[in-house]
Amino acid sequence: MLEAAAGLVKRHGPDALTMRGLAAALDTAVTSIYWHVGGREALLDALVERTVAELGEIRPCGRTPEERVAGVARDLRRQLRDHPHLVALVHERGLTERMFLPAQRVLVREAHAAGLRGARAAEFVRAVQFQVVGHVLVERNRERAPAQHPDERELWSTETAGDDPVLARALALPVDTERLFETATRALVRSLLAPTSPTCPPDSAG
Amino acid sequence: MLEAAAGLVKRHGPDALTMRGLAAALDTAVTSIYWHVGGREALLDALVERTVAELGEIRPCGRTPEERVAGVARDLRRQLRDHPHLVALVHERGLTERMFLPAQRVLVREAHAAGLRGARAAEFVRAVQFQVVGHVLVERNRERAPAQHPDERELWSTETAGDDPVLARALALPVDTERLFETATRALVRSLLAPTSPTCPPDSAG
DNA sequence: ACCTGAACACCGTTCAAGT
DNA sequence: ACCTGAACACCGTTCAAGT
């Protein structure tokens, strides 16, 4: 039954999961679902629970901590993108974060490997987590966006952008989210893993 | 009528906006709404349009480009957080990005001020945008999350985290999103505005 | 041009009744 | 213990009919 529900969600999205529809798919009465799982809310809870438990396999690889963290981030993003509907459900019910507990452990290990400890390591872990989840949420958002009135593309295509036509042209193109994610993540990781104090150049006293 | 709809959404969230409820609030028949705006979908479209148009006032201040960009990011985050329900609607309809067009212009100016041009400037603008939107989406997600089974806090409170009790304790505390946003944004901005090539130290050939 | 009530096809949920 | 159909209170939407 949970299987059938997951199937419906995977194929047609969370809204397609109606009690009557599920009952029809299971060739049973609507009310028997209530006896087994108890209401739509409980059904979604169970589904989300299952999804959260299923995701989480991560094995870091790479030479430097920066590379390994970037790889972990990339894997996480991939996992989230591969199950858009289920992740949407998890997100809808506010559990996106809990899905990340296994990843947190891996990131802690990498922070330590880079020489980061204590509060700064904790901040690093969370910054990467927010980066990944945030990026995926924005991507999902963009993908759902219908072509709208003064669209980003056409708006920048008529703009000079302060004598920088290359920039205007770049912003008129659709975003290469893959590349943007890589660049932003690496920039963030590099900066946070840097051994020196945030506001001082590398050869300063600290 | 649009006013009344906005009021309902602001107070009780998008789901509270029902055609029958709105009709009652306006003391009219349900069907007359259909004559004026035409269906719930169109009503939400109009509402979102209004919200997108209203947001957008940004004036950067600070000494360095890094400071100004961080300030802009902070303002954007604040705006988004101040209208959670309307922003949720905008997000739901996939228009969060379009809301950011005015901000993009400001960021372009700052990128130029920092000496960044062309494709790299475009990437910078988008990285900051994704950073802000992403962070706010994650925050919203976290706030909606009910206290759940093995919660982040209690999970890390029993963990040793590889001989780093300070880190374990830090991860057992709730996230200081304000601070995390500031740290992550500055790290990202600093790294992207750095004049040197990403993978080389400052005194290298480039 | 503007508003109306009745009706339709959905929805989640409850409940008394079956086996 | 498990399943059922009927019924309830909601939804968004349509449509013919009013003024």
XYZ file of C-alpha atoms (C1' of nucleotides) in Angstrom:
450
model
C 0.000 0.000 0.000
C 2.828 2.381 0.884
C 4.446 1.136 -2.293
C 1.413 2.093 -4.357
C 1.290 5.513 -2.715
C 4.989 6.094 -3.464
C 4.365 5.069 -7.059
C 1.552 7.563 -7.463
C 3.666 10.371 -5.988
C 6.730 9.506 -8.055
C 4.747 9.498 -11.275
C 2.328 12.376 -10.893
C 3.417 14.359 -7.844
C 2.064 14.694 -4.299
C -1.218 16.286 -5.364
C -2.041 13.197 -7.398
C -2.125 11.149 -4.211
C -5.813 11.183 -3.324
C -7.427 8.706 -1.008
C -9.942 7.746 -3.628
C -7.261 7.411 -6.292
C -5.087 5.229 -4.072
C -8.075 3.079 -3.192
C -8.811 2.622 -6.888
C -5.183 1.690 -7.590
C -5.339 -0.856 -4.781
C -8.787 -2.031 -5.896
C -10.232 -1.607 -2.433
C -12.583 0.674 -0.564
C -11.397 4.142 0.441
C -12.193 3.527 4.041
C -9.958 0.503 4.448
C -6.961 2.790 3.958
C -8.112 4.603 7.056
C -8.074 1.421 9.043
C -4.499 0.596 8.010
C -2.663 3.926 8.065
C -5.237 6.356 9.293
C -5.866 9.378 7.097
C -3.977 11.171 4.378
C -1.722 13.028 6.793
C -0.496 9.807 8.391
C -0.005 8.275 4.961
C 2.216 11.137 3.869
C 4.110 10.934 7.148
C 4.863 7.283 6.503
C 5.891 7.999 2.922
C 8.234 10.763 3.979
C 9.692 8.586 6.702
C 10.473 5.932 4.117
C 12.096 8.409 1.741
C 14.265 9.958 4.416
C 15.441 6.522 5.489
C 16.225 5.454 1.930
C 18.430 8.382 0.992
C 21.779 8.896 2.623
C 24.453 6.751 0.952
C 27.547 8.905 0.552
C 31.157 7.935 0.028
C 33.580 10.812 -0.308
C 36.469 10.617 -2.746
C 39.154 13.033 -3.890
C 42.642 14.152 -2.926
C 42.082 17.275 -0.855
C 39.340 18.012 1.694
C 38.058 20.720 -0.674
C 37.668 18.191 -3.471
C 36.047 15.613 -1.227
C 33.565 18.098 0.214
C 32.725 19.368 -3.261
C 32.142 15.755 -4.293
C 29.875 15.069 -1.336
C 27.908 18.213 -2.121
C 27.594 17.108 -5.736
C 26.322 13.663 -4.699
C 23.787 15.141 -2.311
C 22.490 17.465 -4.973
C 22.196 14.567 -7.387
C 20.230 12.450 -4.915
C 17.827 15.279 -4.198
C 17.343 15.992 -7.884
C 16.722 12.316 -8.720
C 13.603 12.132 -6.560
C 11.983 15.508 -7.123
C 8.450 14.588 -6.114
C 9.379 12.683 -3.007
C 11.852 15.388 -2.021
C 9.105 17.942 -2.587
C 6.985 15.980 -0.159
C 9.802 15.815 2.360
C 10.307 19.535 1.905
C 6.596 20.256 2.210
C 6.556 18.523 5.538
C 9.679 20.343 6.704
C 12.001 17.373 6.953
C 14.575 18.214 4.313
C 17.065 18.929 7.041
C 16.644 15.685 8.907
C 17.479 13.842 5.705
C 20.960 15.276 6.046
C 22.123 13.712 9.260
C 24.299 11.057 7.579
C 25.867 13.710 5.408
C 26.660 15.801 8.463
C 28.870 13.051 9.861
C 30.846 12.861 6.639
C 31.290 16.618 6.569
C 32.502 16.631 10.149
C 35.192 14.153 9.211
C 36.308 16.321 6.304
C 36.341 19.465 8.412
C 38.626 17.705 10.848
C 40.834 16.511 8.013
C 41.194 20.124 6.934
C 42.219 21.153 10.407
C 38.945 22.819 11.305
C 37.580 22.074 14.771
C 34.912 23.116 17.257
C 32.533 25.955 16.461
C 34.141 26.787 13.132
C 33.812 23.168 12.006
C 30.157 23.172 13.023
C 29.560 26.343 11.047
C 31.308 24.783 8.076
C 29.070 21.702 8.191
C 25.941 23.785 8.289
C 27.081 26.217 5.631
C 27.641 23.347 3.192
C 24.311 21.791 4.113
C 22.444 25.046 3.595
C 24.314 25.548 0.341
C 23.239 22.192 -1.072
C 19.641 22.234 0.125
C 19.232 25.872 -0.803
C 20.577 25.378 -4.288
C 18.327 22.406 -4.968
C 15.267 24.271 -3.721
C 16.069 27.214 -5.965
C 16.600 24.889 -8.913
C 13.267 23.181 -8.353
C 11.671 26.566 -8.109
C 13.188 27.678 -11.402
C 12.177 24.517 -13.211
C 8.565 24.936 -12.207
C 8.572 28.592 -13.268
C 6.565 29.082 -16.428
C 7.848 31.481 -19.076
C 6.707 34.730 -17.549
C 6.074 38.317 -18.684
C 9.364 40.244 -18.721
C 11.510 37.188 -18.475
C 15.085 37.311 -17.210
C 16.405 36.415 -20.632
C 14.658 39.056 -22.690
C 15.122 41.659 -19.991
C 18.879 41.350 -20.048
C 19.013 40.962 -23.785
C 17.993 44.607 -24.250
C 20.198 45.907 -21.460
C 23.687 47.318 -21.885
C 24.620 46.584 -18.244
C 27.040 49.460 -17.835
C 29.196 48.879 -20.866
C 29.583 45.154 -20.309
C 27.840 43.419 -23.205
C 29.436 40.077 -22.352
C 27.784 40.158 -18.935
C 24.427 41.177 -20.378
C 24.616 38.329 -22.835
C 25.597 35.882 -20.100
C 22.634 36.919 -17.955
C 20.329 36.625 -20.958
C 21.238 32.970 -21.298
C 19.603 30.313 -19.112
C 21.563 29.438 -15.986
C 23.947 26.513 -16.145
C 22.928 25.309 -12.708
C 25.396 22.446 -12.717
C 28.306 24.794 -13.249
C 26.953 27.481 -10.938
C 26.555 24.953 -8.158
C 30.098 23.745 -8.622
C 31.559 27.242 -8.683
C 29.583 28.551 -5.721
C 30.188 25.450 -3.623
C 33.922 25.468 -4.271
C 34.123 29.188 -3.545
C 32.296 28.684 -0.271
C 34.303 25.644 0.757
C 37.642 27.176 -0.196
C 36.903 30.293 1.787
C 35.671 28.442 4.863
C 38.485 25.905 4.873
C 41.147 28.604 4.503
C 43.490 28.412 7.512
C 43.665 32.199 8.029
C 41.266 34.561 9.743
C 38.394 35.559 7.431
C 39.256 39.234 7.034
C 43.059 39.058 6.735
C 45.280 38.192 3.762
C 47.228 34.887 3.969
C 50.561 36.422 4.943
C 49.182 38.636 7.694
C 49.635 38.024 11.433
C 46.092 36.604 11.699
C -11.054 42.411 -3.747
C -7.372 41.754 -4.391
C -6.792 43.606 -1.129
C -9.070 41.243 0.748
C -7.396 38.233 -0.819
C -3.955 39.539 0.171
C -5.220 40.083 3.707
C -6.459 36.520 3.984
C -3.170 35.128 2.710
C -1.052 37.369 4.946
C -2.997 36.369 8.026
C -3.665 32.677 7.572
C -1.540 31.503 4.648
C -2.339 30.599 1.035
C -4.479 27.595 1.910
C -6.847 29.878 3.814
C -7.715 31.649 0.590
C -10.828 29.795 -0.545
C -13.284 31.191 -3.028
C -16.126 30.754 -0.596
C -14.142 32.329 2.234
C -13.196 35.320 0.115
C -16.779 35.727 -1.010
C -17.893 35.732 2.621
C -15.244 38.309 3.541
C -16.430 40.493 0.669
C -20.071 39.802 1.532
C -20.889 38.759 -1.988
C -21.680 35.636 -3.953
C -18.898 33.206 -4.809
C -19.654 33.380 -8.467
C -19.186 37.128 -8.797
C -15.495 36.630 -8.077
C -15.371 34.517 -11.198
C -16.782 37.324 -13.237
C -14.149 39.808 -11.997
C -10.909 37.815 -11.853
C -11.883 34.443 -13.173
C -11.053 31.473 -10.983
C -8.719 30.819 -8.129
C -5.668 30.335 -10.325
C -6.070 33.764 -11.915
C -6.638 35.290 -8.493
C -3.389 33.868 -7.190
C -1.609 35.008 -10.337
C -2.790 38.554 -9.746
C -1.784 38.393 -6.093
C 1.679 37.132 -6.921
C 2.066 39.792 -9.576
C 1.269 42.447 -7.001
C 3.739 41.045 -4.485
C 6.567 40.784 -6.987
C 6.000 44.365 -8.063
C 5.941 45.656 -4.481
C 9.230 44.151 -3.330
C 12.509 45.381 -4.740
C 13.711 48.538 -2.948
C 17.421 48.145 -2.313
C 20.067 50.728 -1.593
C 23.553 49.390 -1.023
C 25.829 50.945 1.578
C 29.286 50.105 2.910
C 32.937 50.850 2.197
C 34.083 47.877 0.140
C 32.201 45.947 -2.555
C 32.251 42.924 -0.237
C 30.502 44.911 2.491
C 27.962 46.389 0.105
C 27.112 43.036 -1.441
C 26.793 41.463 1.992
C 24.460 44.317 2.916
C 22.333 43.855 -0.178
C 22.098 40.141 0.530
C 21.062 40.901 4.113
C 18.332 43.308 2.938
C 16.990 40.829 0.420
C 16.835 38.109 3.036
C 15.015 40.469 5.381
C 12.426 41.390 2.761
C 11.734 37.771 1.940
C 11.433 36.859 5.605
C 9.055 39.737 6.340
C 6.364 38.440 3.999
C 6.547 34.690 4.513
C 3.092 33.797 3.252
C 3.178 35.956 0.169
C 6.700 34.802 -0.604
C 5.507 31.230 -0.140
C 2.876 31.937 -2.755
C 5.418 33.477 -5.084
C 7.632 30.470 -4.525
C 4.782 28.038 -5.045
C 4.114 29.588 -8.421
C 7.807 29.505 -9.322
C 8.390 33.244 -9.504
C 10.876 33.739 -6.683
C 13.575 34.368 -9.230
C 11.738 36.987 -11.195
C 11.358 38.978 -7.987
C 15.112 39.423 -8.080
C 15.566 41.401 -11.250
C 16.060 44.777 -9.509
C 18.584 43.198 -7.178
C 20.492 41.801 -10.136
C 21.164 45.293 -11.444
C 22.596 46.384 -8.113
C 24.807 43.311 -7.952
C 26.089 43.955 -11.448
C 27.178 47.423 -10.381
C 29.021 46.014 -7.372
C 30.704 43.324 -9.419
C 32.005 46.010 -11.743
C 33.162 48.078 -8.787
C 35.158 45.078 -7.625
C 36.777 44.745 -11.029
C 34.792 41.704 -12.093
C 33.457 41.752 -15.655
C 31.816 39.569 -18.280
C 31.070 35.927 -17.588
C 32.659 35.938 -14.153
C 30.533 38.915 -13.112
C 27.403 37.130 -14.349
C 28.324 34.056 -12.364
C 28.899 36.221 -9.319
C 25.443 37.818 -9.615
C 23.749 34.475 -9.880
C 25.759 32.871 -7.110
C 24.701 35.619 -4.704
C 21.095 35.371 -5.846
C 21.020 31.607 -5.399
C 22.701 32.030 -2.027
C 20.033 34.417 -0.720
C 16.985 32.638 -2.145
C 18.355 29.261 -1.175
C 19.071 30.290 2.364
C 15.619 31.788 2.864
C 13.945 28.674 1.448
C 15.935 26.464 3.790
C 15.089 28.694 6.728
C 11.388 28.592 5.936
C 11.643 24.855 5.646
C 13.311 24.580 9.045
C 10.781 26.805 10.732
C 7.897 24.705 9.528
C 9.620 21.510 10.620
C 7.894 20.037 13.652
C 10.024 18.572 16.439
C 10.713 15.202 14.889
C 11.805 11.748 16.028
C 15.603 11.595 16.381
C 16.029 15.311 16.198
C 19.295 16.955 15.163
C 19.800 18.325 18.643
C 19.467 15.124 20.614
C 21.315 13.151 17.973
C 24.434 15.238 18.243
C 24.139 15.586 22.001
C 24.992 11.905 22.467
C 27.711 11.901 19.809
C 31.411 12.368 20.470
C 32.076 13.498 16.885
C 35.612 12.177 16.669
C 37.065 13.695 19.818
C 35.578 17.136 19.219
C 33.052 17.751 21.981
C 32.872 21.456 21.171
C 31.676 20.644 17.668
C 29.149 18.093 18.905
C 27.782 20.638 21.348
C 27.604 23.294 18.622
C 25.657 20.989 16.315
C 23.333 20.059 19.177
C 22.302 23.711 19.511
C 19.730 25.265 17.197
C 21.206 27.027 14.176
C 21.856 30.738 14.433
C 20.579 31.345 10.912
C 21.340 35.049 11.014
C 24.984 34.410 11.776
C 25.254 31.442 9.430
C 23.826 33.489 6.586
C 26.310 36.275 7.250
C 29.281 33.916 7.459
C 28.377 31.873 4.408
C 27.516 34.903 2.286
C 30.729 36.698 3.172
C 32.774 33.560 2.519
C 31.145 33.160 -0.863
C 31.467 36.811 -1.819
C 35.060 37.073 -0.631
C 36.065 34.040 -2.605
C 34.281 35.113 -5.780
C 35.490 38.703 -5.658
C 39.096 37.642 -5.091
C 41.173 39.035 -7.977
C 43.224 35.854 -8.498
C 42.373 32.642 -10.306
C 40.333 30.286 -8.109
C 42.960 27.610 -7.630
C 46.108 29.712 -7.260
C 47.560 31.612 -4.289
C 47.549 35.446 -4.523
C 51.225 35.833 -5.436
C 51.188 33.236 -8.208
C 51.321 34.014 -11.913
C 47.564 33.382 -12.250
C -22.622 44.906 -17.518
C -22.892 42.737 -13.178
C -24.569 39.489 -9.743
C -27.199 35.349 -8.235
C -28.452 30.361 -6.581
C -28.597 25.725 -7.963
C -25.963 22.014 -9.481
C -21.798 19.200 -10.694
C -17.779 16.725 -9.772
C -14.451 16.410 -6.820
C -12.088 16.074 -1.936
C -10.898 13.980 3.142
C -13.176 11.946 6.907
C -16.590 9.558 9.969
C -19.474 5.947 11.361
C -22.584 2.365 11.842
C -22.936 -1.918 9.815
C -21.297 -5.968 7.918
C -18.214 -10.490 7.827
C -9.583 -8.107 13.051
C -10.643 -6.287 8.653
C -13.492 -4.247 5.070
C -17.724 -1.919 3.293
C -21.187 1.829 1.497
C -23.663 5.770 2.776
C -23.339 10.252 4.425
C -21.195 14.728 5.872
C -18.879 18.885 5.176
C -15.960 20.855 2.478
C -13.719 22.311 -2.337
C -13.415 24.901 -7.312
C -16.145 25.607 -11.250
C -20.077 26.031 -14.584
C -24.265 27.778 -16.253
C -28.707 29.347 -16.998
C -31.288 32.854 -15.057
C -32.030 37.180 -13.153
C -31.596 42.593 -12.927
